[in-house]
Coordinates of C-alpha atoms in Angstrom, one line a residue:
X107 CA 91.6 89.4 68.0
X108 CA 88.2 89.3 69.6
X109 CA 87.3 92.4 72.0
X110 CA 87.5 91.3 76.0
X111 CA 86.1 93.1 79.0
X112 CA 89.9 93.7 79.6
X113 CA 90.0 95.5 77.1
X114 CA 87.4 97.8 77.1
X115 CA 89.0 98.7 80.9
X116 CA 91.6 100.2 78.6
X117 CA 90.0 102.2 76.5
X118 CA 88.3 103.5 79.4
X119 CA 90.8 104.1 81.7
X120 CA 93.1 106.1 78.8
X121 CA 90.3 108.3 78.5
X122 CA 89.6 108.9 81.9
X123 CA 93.4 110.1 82.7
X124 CA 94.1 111.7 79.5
X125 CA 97.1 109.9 79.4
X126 CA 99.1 106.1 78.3
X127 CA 101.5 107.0 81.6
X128 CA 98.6 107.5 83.8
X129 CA 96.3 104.8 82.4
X130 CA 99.5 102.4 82.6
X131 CA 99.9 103.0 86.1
X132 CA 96.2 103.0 87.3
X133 CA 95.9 99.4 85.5
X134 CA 99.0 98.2 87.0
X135 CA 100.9 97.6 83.6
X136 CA 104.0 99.0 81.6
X137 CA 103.4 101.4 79.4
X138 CA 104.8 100.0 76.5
X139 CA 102.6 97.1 77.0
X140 CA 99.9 99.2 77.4
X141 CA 100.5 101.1 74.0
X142 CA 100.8 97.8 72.2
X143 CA 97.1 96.5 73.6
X144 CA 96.1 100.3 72.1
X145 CA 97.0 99.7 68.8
X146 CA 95.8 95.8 68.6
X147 CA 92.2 97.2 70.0
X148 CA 92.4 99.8 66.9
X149 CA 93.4 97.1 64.5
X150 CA 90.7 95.1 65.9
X151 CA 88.2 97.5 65.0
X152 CA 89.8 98.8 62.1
X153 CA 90.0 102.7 63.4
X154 CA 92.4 105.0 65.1
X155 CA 90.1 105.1 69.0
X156 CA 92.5 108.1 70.4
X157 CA 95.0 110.8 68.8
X158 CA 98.4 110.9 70.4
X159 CA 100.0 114.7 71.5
X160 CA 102.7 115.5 73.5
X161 CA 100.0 117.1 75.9
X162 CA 98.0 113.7 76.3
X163 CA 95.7 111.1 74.7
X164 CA 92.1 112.3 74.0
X165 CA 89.3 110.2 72.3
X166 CA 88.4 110.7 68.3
X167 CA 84.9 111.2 67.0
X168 CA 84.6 107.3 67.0
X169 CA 86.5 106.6 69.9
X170 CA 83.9 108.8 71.9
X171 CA 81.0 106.3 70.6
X172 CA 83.1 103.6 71.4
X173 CA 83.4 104.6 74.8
X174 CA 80.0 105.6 75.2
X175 CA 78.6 101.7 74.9
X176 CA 81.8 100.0 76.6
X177 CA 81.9 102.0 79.6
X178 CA 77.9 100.7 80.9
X179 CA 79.7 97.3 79.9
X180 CA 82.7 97.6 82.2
X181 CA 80.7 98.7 85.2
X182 CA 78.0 95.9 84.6
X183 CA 80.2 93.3 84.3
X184 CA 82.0 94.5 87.3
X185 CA 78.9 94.9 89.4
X186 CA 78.0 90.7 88.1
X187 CA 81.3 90.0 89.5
X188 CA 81.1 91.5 92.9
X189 CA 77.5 91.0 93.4
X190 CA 77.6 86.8 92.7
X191 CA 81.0 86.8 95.3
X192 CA 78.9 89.0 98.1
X193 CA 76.4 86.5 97.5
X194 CA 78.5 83.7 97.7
X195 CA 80.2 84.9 100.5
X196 CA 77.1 85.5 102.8
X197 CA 75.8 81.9 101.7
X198 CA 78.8 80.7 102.8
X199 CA 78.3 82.4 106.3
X200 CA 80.6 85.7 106.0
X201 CA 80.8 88.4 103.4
X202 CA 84.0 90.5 103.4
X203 CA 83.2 94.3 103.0
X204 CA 86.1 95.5 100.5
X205 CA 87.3 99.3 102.1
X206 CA 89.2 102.0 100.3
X207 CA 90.2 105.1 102.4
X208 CA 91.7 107.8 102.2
X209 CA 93.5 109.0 105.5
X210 CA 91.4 109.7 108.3
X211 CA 90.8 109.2 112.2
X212 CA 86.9 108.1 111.8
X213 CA 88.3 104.9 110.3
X214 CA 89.1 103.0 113.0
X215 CA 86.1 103.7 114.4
X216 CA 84.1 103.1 111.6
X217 CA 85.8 99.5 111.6
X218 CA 84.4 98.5 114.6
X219 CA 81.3 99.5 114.7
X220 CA 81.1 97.4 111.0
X221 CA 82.9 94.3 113.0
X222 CA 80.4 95.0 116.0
X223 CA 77.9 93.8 113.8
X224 CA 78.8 90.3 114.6
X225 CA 80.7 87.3 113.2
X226 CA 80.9 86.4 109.7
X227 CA 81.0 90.7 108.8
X228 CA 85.0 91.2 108.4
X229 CA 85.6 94.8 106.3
X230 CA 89.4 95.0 104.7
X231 CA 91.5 98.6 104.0
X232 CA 93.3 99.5 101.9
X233 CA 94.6 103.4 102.6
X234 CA 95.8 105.2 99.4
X235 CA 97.1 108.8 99.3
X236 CA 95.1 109.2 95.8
X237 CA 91.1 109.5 96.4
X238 CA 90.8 109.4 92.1
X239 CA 92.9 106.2 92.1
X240 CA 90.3 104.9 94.8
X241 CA 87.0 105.6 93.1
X242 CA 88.4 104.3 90.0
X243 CA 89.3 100.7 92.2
X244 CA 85.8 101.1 93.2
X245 CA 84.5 101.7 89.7
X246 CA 86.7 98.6 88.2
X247 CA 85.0 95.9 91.4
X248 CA 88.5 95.8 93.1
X249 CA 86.8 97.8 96.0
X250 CA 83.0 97.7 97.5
X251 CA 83.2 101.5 98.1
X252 CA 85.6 104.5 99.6
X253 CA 85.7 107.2 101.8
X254 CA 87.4 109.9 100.1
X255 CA 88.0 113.8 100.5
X256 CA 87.6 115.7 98.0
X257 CA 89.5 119.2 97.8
X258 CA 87.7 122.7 97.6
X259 CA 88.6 124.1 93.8
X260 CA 89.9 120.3 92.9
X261 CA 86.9 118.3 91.9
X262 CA 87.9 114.6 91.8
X263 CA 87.2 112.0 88.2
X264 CA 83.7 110.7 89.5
X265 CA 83.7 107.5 86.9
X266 CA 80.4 107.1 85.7
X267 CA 78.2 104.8 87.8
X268 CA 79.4 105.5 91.0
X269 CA 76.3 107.0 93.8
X270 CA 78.0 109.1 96.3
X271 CA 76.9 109.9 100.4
X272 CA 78.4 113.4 101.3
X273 CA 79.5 112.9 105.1
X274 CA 80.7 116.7 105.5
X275 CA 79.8 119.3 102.5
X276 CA 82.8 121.7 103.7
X277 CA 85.0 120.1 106.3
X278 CA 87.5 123.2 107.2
X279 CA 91.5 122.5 107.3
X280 CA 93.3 123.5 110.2
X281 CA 96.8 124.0 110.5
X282 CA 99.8 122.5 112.4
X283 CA 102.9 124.8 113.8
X284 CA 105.1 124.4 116.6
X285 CA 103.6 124.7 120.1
X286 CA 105.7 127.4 120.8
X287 CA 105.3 129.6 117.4
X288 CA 104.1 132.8 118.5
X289 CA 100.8 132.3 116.0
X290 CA 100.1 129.3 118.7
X291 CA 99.0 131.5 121.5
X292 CA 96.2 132.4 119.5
X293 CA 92.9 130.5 119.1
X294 CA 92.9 131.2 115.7
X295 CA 96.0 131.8 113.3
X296 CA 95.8 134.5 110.1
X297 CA 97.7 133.1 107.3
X298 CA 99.5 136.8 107.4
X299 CA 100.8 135.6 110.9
X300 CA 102.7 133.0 108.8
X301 CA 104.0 134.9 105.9
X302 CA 107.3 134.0 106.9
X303 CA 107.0 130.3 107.5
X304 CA 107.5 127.4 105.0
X305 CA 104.4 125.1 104.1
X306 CA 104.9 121.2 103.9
X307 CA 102.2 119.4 102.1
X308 CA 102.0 116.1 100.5
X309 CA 101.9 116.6 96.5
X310 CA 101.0 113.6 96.2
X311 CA 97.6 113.8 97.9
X312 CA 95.1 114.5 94.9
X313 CA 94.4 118.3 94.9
X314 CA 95.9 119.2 98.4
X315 CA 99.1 121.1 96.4
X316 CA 97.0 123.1 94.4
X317 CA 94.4 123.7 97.0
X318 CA 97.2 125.3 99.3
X319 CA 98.7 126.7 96.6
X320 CA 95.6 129.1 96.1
X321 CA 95.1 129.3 98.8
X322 CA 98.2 131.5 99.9
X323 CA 98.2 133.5 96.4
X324 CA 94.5 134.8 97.4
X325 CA 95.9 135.6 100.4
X326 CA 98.6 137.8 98.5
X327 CA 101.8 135.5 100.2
X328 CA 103.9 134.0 98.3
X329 CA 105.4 131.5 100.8
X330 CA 108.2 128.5 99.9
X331 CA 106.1 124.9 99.9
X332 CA 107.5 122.0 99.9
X333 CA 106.9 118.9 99.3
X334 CA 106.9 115.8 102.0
X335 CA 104.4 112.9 103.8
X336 CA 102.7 114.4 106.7
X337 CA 104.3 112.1 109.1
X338 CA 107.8 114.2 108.3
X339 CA 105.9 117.7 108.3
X340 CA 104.7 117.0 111.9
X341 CA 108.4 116.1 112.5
X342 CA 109.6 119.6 111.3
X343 CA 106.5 121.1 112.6
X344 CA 107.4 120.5 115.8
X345 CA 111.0 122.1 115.4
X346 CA 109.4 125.0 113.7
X347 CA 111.1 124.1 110.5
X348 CA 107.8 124.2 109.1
X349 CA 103.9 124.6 109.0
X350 CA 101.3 122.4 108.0
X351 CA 97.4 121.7 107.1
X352 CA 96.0 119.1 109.1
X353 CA 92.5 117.9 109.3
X354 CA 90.6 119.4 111.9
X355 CA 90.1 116.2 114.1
X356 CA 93.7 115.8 114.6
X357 CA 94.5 115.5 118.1
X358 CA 97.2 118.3 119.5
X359 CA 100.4 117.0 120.5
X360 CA 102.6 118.8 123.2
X361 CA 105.2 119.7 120.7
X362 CA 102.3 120.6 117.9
X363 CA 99.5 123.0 118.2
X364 CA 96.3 122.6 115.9
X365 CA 94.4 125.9 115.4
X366 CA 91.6 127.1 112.5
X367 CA 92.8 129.4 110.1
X368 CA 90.6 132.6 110.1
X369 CA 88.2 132.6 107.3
X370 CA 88.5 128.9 107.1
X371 CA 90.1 129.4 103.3
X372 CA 90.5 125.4 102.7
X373 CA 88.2 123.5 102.8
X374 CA 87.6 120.0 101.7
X375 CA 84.3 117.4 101.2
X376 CA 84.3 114.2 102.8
X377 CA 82.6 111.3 100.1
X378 CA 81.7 107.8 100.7
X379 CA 81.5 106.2 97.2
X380 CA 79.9 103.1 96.0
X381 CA 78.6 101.1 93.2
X382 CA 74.7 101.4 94.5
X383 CA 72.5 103.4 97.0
X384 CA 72.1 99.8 99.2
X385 CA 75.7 99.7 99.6
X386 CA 75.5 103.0 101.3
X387 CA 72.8 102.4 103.2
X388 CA 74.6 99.4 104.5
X389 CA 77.7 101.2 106.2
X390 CA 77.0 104.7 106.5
X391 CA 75.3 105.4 109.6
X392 CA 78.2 103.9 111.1
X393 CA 80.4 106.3 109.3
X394 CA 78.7 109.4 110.5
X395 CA 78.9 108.0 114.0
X396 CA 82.5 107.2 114.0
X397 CA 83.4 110.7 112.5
X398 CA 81.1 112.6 114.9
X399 CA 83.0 110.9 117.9
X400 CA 86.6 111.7 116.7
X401 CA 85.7 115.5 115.8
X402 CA 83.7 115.9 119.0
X403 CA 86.8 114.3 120.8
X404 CA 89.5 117.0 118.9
X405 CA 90.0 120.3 120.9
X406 CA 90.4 122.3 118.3
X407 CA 87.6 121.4 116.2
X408 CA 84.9 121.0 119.3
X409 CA 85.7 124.9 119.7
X410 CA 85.0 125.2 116.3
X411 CA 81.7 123.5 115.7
X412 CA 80.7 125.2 119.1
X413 CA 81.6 129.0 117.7
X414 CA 79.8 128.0 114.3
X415 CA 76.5 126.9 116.3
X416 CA 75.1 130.8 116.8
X417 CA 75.9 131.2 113.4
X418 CA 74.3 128.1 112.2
X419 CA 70.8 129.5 113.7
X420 CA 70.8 132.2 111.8
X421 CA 72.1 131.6 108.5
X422 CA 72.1 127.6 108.1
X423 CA 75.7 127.6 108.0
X424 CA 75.8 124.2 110.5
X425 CA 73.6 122.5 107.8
X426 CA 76.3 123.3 105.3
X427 CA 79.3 122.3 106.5
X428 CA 77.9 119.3 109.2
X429 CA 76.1 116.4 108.6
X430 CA 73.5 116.2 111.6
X431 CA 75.7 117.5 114.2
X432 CA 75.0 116.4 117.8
X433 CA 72.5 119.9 118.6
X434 CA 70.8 120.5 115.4
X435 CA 67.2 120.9 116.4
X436 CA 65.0 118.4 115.1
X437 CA 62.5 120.5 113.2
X438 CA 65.4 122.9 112.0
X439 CA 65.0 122.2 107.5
X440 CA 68.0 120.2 106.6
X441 CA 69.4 122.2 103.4
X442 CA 72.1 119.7 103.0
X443 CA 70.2 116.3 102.6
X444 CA 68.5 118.4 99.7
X445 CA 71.8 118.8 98.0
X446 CA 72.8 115.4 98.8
X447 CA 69.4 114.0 97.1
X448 CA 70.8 116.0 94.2
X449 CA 73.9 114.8 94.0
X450 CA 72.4 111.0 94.4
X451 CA 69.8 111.9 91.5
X452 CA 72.6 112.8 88.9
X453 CA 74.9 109.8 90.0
X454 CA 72.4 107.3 90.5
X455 CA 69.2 108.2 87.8
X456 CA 67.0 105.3 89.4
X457 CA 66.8 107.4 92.6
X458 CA 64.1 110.0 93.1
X459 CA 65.2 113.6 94.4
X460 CA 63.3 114.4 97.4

């Protein structure tokens, strides 16, 4: 058997997850199938690649050199494929821009300002719960880039390759209870003043379980979660079954309140990945513009950015959590864009830090 780009995608996409089940489901294929491609590769080469455990799969001394030469392959190949159909596509008089996202209410906005662009520039979605199963879609050429978020304390699987643009360094996550829970009449809720309320948050969402999870044992409650889509926690919300995190640019509801959580304890970074920095350059400014409009237009979160301004002259606490916001004063030294250059500089090497 001769060695394909296919499966080098394998081999790299068992050792990303650590797992056969994972790595089966992130390439779309049955495990057993997958475990059978495993062992012809290692015939092929004549070596065992990974060792098998009950905990996972994790590379051997070889299969870590192995890895180390296909993985510039797989992303190469992938950027020769999606590069020649861009190119294609615009020679043919329209190039469709290939979006991953994962749930957020800049993206409708976003859309159009991309569409506004004029005919021939059509961008596609496709939403996933799962930010890590989006980079890696971006990473593999099945996507052109992804907005993502990127829990506080949950670091998502950067593949290697991928240039990031941080949109919000420290986004802070609100919470949803029922208009009438006595915490509501507050402009700001204590996570004490829900010690005896029930948490619903998606499990499913990479890092959101654990992040909650945290943090209510820093907070010394020990509080029942479960588990369920957001659409149902807003649901019981409402009824005061439950409480939930929401992002701060949701829009209050007159069954629902939406309130900061004192301290701002959870936290999450909002990403827009790509396979180069001229892919970013391409879409984000209408990004930043579409998100500054939705959390400028949310209640909840206006108050907020307004009660962080004073706070941000002093201490450069605006710069850290808000990517030019409307007021910043134009001489004021952007801290952020330096971290951002770093981040840039150890995902994509060609670029310069600033």
């Amino acid at each position: 058997m001769e060695l394909e780009v296919r499966h080098l995608r394998v081999l790299c996409a068992i050792a990303d997850t650590g797992s056969l089940h994972k790595a089966a489901r992130q390439l779309g294929l049955a495990q057993p199938s997958l475990s059978t491609q495993l062992r012809r590769i290692e015939r092929a080469l004549g070596a065992q690649l990974f060792v098998r455990a009950r905990t996972g799969c994790r590379p051997t001394t070889l299969g870590l050199a192995v890895l180390s030469r296909a993985r510039p392959l797989v992303a190469e190949f992938a950027a020769i494929v999606t590069e020649t159909r861009a190119a294609a596509a615009r020679a043919a008089g329209g190039y469709q821009l290939r979006i991953g996202a994962t749930a957020s209410r800049a993206i409708p906005g976003w859309l159009r300002l991309l569409r506004a662009r004029g005919p021939g520039y059509e961008p596609t979605l496709q939403m996933n719960v799962s930010a890590n199963a989006l980079l890696g879609m971006v990473a593999a050429g099945r996507l052109d880039m992804a907005f993502v978020h990127e829990v506080e304390g949950s670091p998502l699987r950067i593949p290697p390759g991928l240039c990031l643009r941080v949109l919000v360094d420290r986004e802070p996550q609100f919470v949803t209870l029922a208009a009438d829970h006595p915490a509501a009449a507050q402009p700001e809720v204590s996570l004490a003043d829900l010690a005896g309320d029930r948490w619903m948050v998606d499990s499913t969402v990479d890092g959101e379980w654990d992040g909650l999870s945290r943090v209510l044992r820093d907070a010394g409650l020990n509080s029942e979660m479960l588990h369920g889509d957001y659409l149902t926690a807003y649901s019981l919300a409402a009824t005061g079954e439950v409480v939930t995190v929401s992002q701060p640019t949701a829009h209050p509801r007159p069954d629902l309140a939406i309130r900061p959580v004192k301290g701002d304890p959870l936290g999450v970074r909002l990403l827009l990945a790509a396979r180069s920095e001229h892919e970013l350059d391409e879409v984000f400014p209408e990004l930043e513009t579409a998100y500054w409009a939705v959390a400028l237009d949310a209640p909840a979160y206006r108050e907020w950015l307004e009660r962080a301004r004073p706070q941000a002259a002093s201490e450069g606490a605006m710069q850290s959590c808000c990517p030019a916001p409307p007021w910043r004063a134009a001489n004021r030294p952007d801290r952020r864009q330096h971290r951002i250059e770093q981040d840039r500089a150890a995902r994509c090497p060609d670029r310069p830090v600033r």
